[in-house]
Coordinates of C-alpha atoms in Angstrom, one line a residue:
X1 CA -2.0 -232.1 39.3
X2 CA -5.7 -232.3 39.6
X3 CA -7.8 -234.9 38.5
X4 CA -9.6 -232.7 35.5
X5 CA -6.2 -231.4 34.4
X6 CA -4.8 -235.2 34.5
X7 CA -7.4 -236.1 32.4
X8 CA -7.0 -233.5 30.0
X9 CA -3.4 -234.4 29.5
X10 CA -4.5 -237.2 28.7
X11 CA -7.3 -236.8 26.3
X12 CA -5.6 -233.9 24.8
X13 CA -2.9 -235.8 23.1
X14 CA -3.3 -238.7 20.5
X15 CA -4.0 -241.8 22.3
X16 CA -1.4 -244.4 21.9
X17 CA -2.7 -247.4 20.6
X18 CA -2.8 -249.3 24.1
X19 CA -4.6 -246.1 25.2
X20 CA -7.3 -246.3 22.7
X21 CA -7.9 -250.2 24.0
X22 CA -8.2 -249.1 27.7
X23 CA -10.5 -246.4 26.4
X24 CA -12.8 -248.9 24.6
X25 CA -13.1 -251.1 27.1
X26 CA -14.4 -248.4 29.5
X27 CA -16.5 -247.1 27.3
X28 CA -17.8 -251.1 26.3
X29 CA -18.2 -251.2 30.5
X30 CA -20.0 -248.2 30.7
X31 CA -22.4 -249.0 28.6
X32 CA -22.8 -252.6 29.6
X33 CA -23.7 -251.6 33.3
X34 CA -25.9 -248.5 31.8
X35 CA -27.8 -251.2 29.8
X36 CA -28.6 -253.3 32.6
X37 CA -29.2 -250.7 35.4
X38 CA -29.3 -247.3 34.3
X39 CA -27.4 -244.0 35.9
X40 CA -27.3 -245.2 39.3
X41 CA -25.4 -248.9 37.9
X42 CA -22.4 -247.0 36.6
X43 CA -20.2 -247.2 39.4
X44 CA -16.6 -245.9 38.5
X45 CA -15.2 -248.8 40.9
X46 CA -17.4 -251.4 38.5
X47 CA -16.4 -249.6 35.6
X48 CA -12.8 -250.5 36.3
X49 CA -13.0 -253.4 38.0
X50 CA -15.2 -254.4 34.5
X51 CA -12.7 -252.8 31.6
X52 CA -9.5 -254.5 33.9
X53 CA -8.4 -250.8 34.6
X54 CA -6.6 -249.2 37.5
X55 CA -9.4 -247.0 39.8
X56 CA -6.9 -244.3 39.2
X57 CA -6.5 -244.8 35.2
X58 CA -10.4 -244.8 34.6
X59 CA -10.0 -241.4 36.5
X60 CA -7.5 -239.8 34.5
X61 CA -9.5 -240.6 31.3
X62 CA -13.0 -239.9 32.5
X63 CA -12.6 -237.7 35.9
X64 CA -16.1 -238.0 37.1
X65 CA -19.3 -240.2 36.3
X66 CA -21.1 -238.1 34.1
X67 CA -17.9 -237.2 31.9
X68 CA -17.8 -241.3 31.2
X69 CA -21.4 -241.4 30.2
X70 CA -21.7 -238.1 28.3
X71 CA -18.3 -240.1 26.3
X72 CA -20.4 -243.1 26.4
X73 CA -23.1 -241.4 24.4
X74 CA -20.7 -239.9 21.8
X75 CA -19.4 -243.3 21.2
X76 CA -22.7 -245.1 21.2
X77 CA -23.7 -242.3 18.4
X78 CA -20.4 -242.7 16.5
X79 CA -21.1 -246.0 15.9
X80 CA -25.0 -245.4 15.2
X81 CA -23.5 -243.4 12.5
X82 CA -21.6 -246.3 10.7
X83 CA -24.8 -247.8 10.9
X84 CA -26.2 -245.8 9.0
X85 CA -24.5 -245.0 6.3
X86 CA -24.6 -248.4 5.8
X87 CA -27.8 -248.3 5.2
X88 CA -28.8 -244.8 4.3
X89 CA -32.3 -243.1 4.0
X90 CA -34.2 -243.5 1.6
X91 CA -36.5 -240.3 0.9
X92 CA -37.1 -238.4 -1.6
X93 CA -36.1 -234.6 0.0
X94 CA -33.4 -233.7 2.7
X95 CA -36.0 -233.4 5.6
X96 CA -37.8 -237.1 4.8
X97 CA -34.2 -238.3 4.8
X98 CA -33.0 -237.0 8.1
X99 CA -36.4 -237.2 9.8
X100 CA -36.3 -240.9 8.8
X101 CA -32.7 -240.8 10.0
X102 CA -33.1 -239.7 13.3
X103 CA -36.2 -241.9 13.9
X104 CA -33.7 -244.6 13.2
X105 CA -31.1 -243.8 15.7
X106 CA -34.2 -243.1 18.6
X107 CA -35.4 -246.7 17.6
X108 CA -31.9 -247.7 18.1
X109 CA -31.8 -245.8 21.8
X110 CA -35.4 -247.2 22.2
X111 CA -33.8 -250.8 22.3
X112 CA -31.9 -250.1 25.4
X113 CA -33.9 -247.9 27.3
X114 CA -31.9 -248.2 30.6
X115 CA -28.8 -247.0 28.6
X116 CA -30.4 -244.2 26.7
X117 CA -31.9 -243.1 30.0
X118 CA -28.5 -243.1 31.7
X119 CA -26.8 -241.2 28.9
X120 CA -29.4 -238.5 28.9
X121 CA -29.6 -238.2 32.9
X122 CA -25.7 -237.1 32.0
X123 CA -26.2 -234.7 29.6
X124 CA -28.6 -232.9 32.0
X125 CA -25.9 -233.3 35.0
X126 CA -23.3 -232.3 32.6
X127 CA -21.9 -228.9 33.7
X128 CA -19.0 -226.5 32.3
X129 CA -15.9 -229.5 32.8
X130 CA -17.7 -231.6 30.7
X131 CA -18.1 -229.1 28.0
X132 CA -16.0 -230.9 25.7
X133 CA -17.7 -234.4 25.7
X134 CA -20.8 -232.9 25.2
X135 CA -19.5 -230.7 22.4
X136 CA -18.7 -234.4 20.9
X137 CA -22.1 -235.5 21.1
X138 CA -22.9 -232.1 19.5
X139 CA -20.8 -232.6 16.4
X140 CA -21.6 -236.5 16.0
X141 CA -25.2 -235.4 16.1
X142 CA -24.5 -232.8 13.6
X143 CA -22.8 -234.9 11.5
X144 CA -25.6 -237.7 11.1
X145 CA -28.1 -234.9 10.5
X146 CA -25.5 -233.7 7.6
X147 CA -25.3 -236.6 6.2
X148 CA -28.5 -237.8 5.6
X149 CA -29.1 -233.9 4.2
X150 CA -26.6 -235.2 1.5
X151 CA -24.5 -231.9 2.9
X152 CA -21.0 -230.7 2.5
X153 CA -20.9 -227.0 3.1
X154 CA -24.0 -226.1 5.0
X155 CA -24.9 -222.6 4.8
X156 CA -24.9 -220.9 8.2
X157 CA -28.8 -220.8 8.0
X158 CA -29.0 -224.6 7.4
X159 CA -26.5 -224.9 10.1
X160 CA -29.1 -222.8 12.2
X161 CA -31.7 -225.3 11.1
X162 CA -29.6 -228.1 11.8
X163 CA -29.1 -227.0 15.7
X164 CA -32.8 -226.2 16.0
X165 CA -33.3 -230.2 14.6
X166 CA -30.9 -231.4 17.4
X167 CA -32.1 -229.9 20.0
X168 CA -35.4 -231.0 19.3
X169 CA -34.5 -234.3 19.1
X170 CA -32.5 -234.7 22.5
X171 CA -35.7 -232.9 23.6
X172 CA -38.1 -235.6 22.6
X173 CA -35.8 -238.5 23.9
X174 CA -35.9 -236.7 26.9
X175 CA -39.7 -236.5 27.1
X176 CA -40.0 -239.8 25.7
X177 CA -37.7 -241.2 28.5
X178 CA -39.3 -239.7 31.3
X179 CA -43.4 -241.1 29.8
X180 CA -44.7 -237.8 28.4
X181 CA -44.6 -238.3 24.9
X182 CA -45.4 -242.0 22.8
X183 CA -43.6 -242.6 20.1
X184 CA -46.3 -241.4 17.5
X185 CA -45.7 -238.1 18.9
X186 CA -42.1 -238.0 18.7
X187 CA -42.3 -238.6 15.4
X188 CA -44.3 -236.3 14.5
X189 CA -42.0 -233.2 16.5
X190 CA -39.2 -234.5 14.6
X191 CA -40.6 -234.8 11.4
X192 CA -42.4 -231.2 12.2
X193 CA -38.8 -229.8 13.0
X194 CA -36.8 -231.1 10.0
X195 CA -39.6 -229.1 7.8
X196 CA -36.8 -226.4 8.7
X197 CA -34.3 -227.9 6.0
X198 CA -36.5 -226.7 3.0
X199 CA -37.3 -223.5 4.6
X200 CA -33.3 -222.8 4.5
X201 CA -32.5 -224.5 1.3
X202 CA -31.0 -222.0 -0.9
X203 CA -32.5 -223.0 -3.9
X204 CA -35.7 -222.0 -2.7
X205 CA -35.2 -218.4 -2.0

């Protein structure tokens, strides 16, 4: 059975509880070695050798580099989340909220720049076999953005809006990352972008 189709099998049933474990602690050793060297750190025989998993194992779980760090980012935004709503934003209208949301969680990415840098290189690398962790990122990203709108059942126009807001926020970590935007101007492209959530509130029209 190929590596991809192992991996599959294995993602595409519920993870036992020992499964989940092993999966943590590569994930935990991914981003470790992304924090402290970027991309080119993340080894997949360091990885293993790291979370105390078989070469083979880390392989059927994640079968290629990018696949673990595209996961890595999912996970590292999963938990962003929790942060979060921890904490949530505080302004007054649904774009302040998530423009002051998402400034948050680029702040949080900001921290580790060799990580953040790492996880993005992925997502650009990522190609059709790692469609579904990158449809994970998609969805946690949408479901911050969501939340911070105060949302439930998004009409497919905020939904629209909501894509538009995500892209353009992978965008300007992207340009951020690679020195050709500050921080000033991030923010204001994000908060620009999220002016899109009144223009598709309902009860405006």
């Amino acid at each position: 059975m190929p590596v991809d189709a192992k991996a599959n099998k294995v993602l595409s049933s519920p993870l036992t509880e020992r499964q989940e474990a092993r999966r943590r602690r590569i994930l935990h050793a991914s981003a470790q070695l992304a924090s402290r060297g970027g991309f080119d750190a993340v080894q997949m025989r360091e990885v293993a050798e790291s979370s105390q998993v078989a070469l083979g194992t880390l392989y059927r779980y994640f079968p290629s580099k990018v696949h673990l760090l595209v996961a890595t980012m999912q996970d590292q935004l999963e938990h962003m989340h929790g942060t979060l709503r921890k904490k949530p934003p505080t302004g007054e209208s649904a774009a302040q909220r998530v423009a002051e949301t998402l400034m948050r969680a680029f702040r949080a990415l900001q921290r580790e720049p060799h990580l953040a840098d790492a996880m993005v290189r992925a997502l650009t690398f990522a190609d059709r076999s790692v469609s579904p962790e990158v449809d994970q990122v998609s969805r946690q990203t949408t479901a911050i953005i969501l939340d911070a709108m105060g949302l439930e059942n998004p009409t497919p126009e905020q939904l629209s809006a909501v894509r538009v807001i995500e892209h353009t926020w992978h965008s300007a970590l992207t340009t951020w990352l690679s020195g050709r935007a500050s921080i000033a101007q991030v923010k204001i492209d994000i908060e620009t972008v999220c002016r899109l959530i009144d223009l598709t509130d309902p009860e405006r029209t």
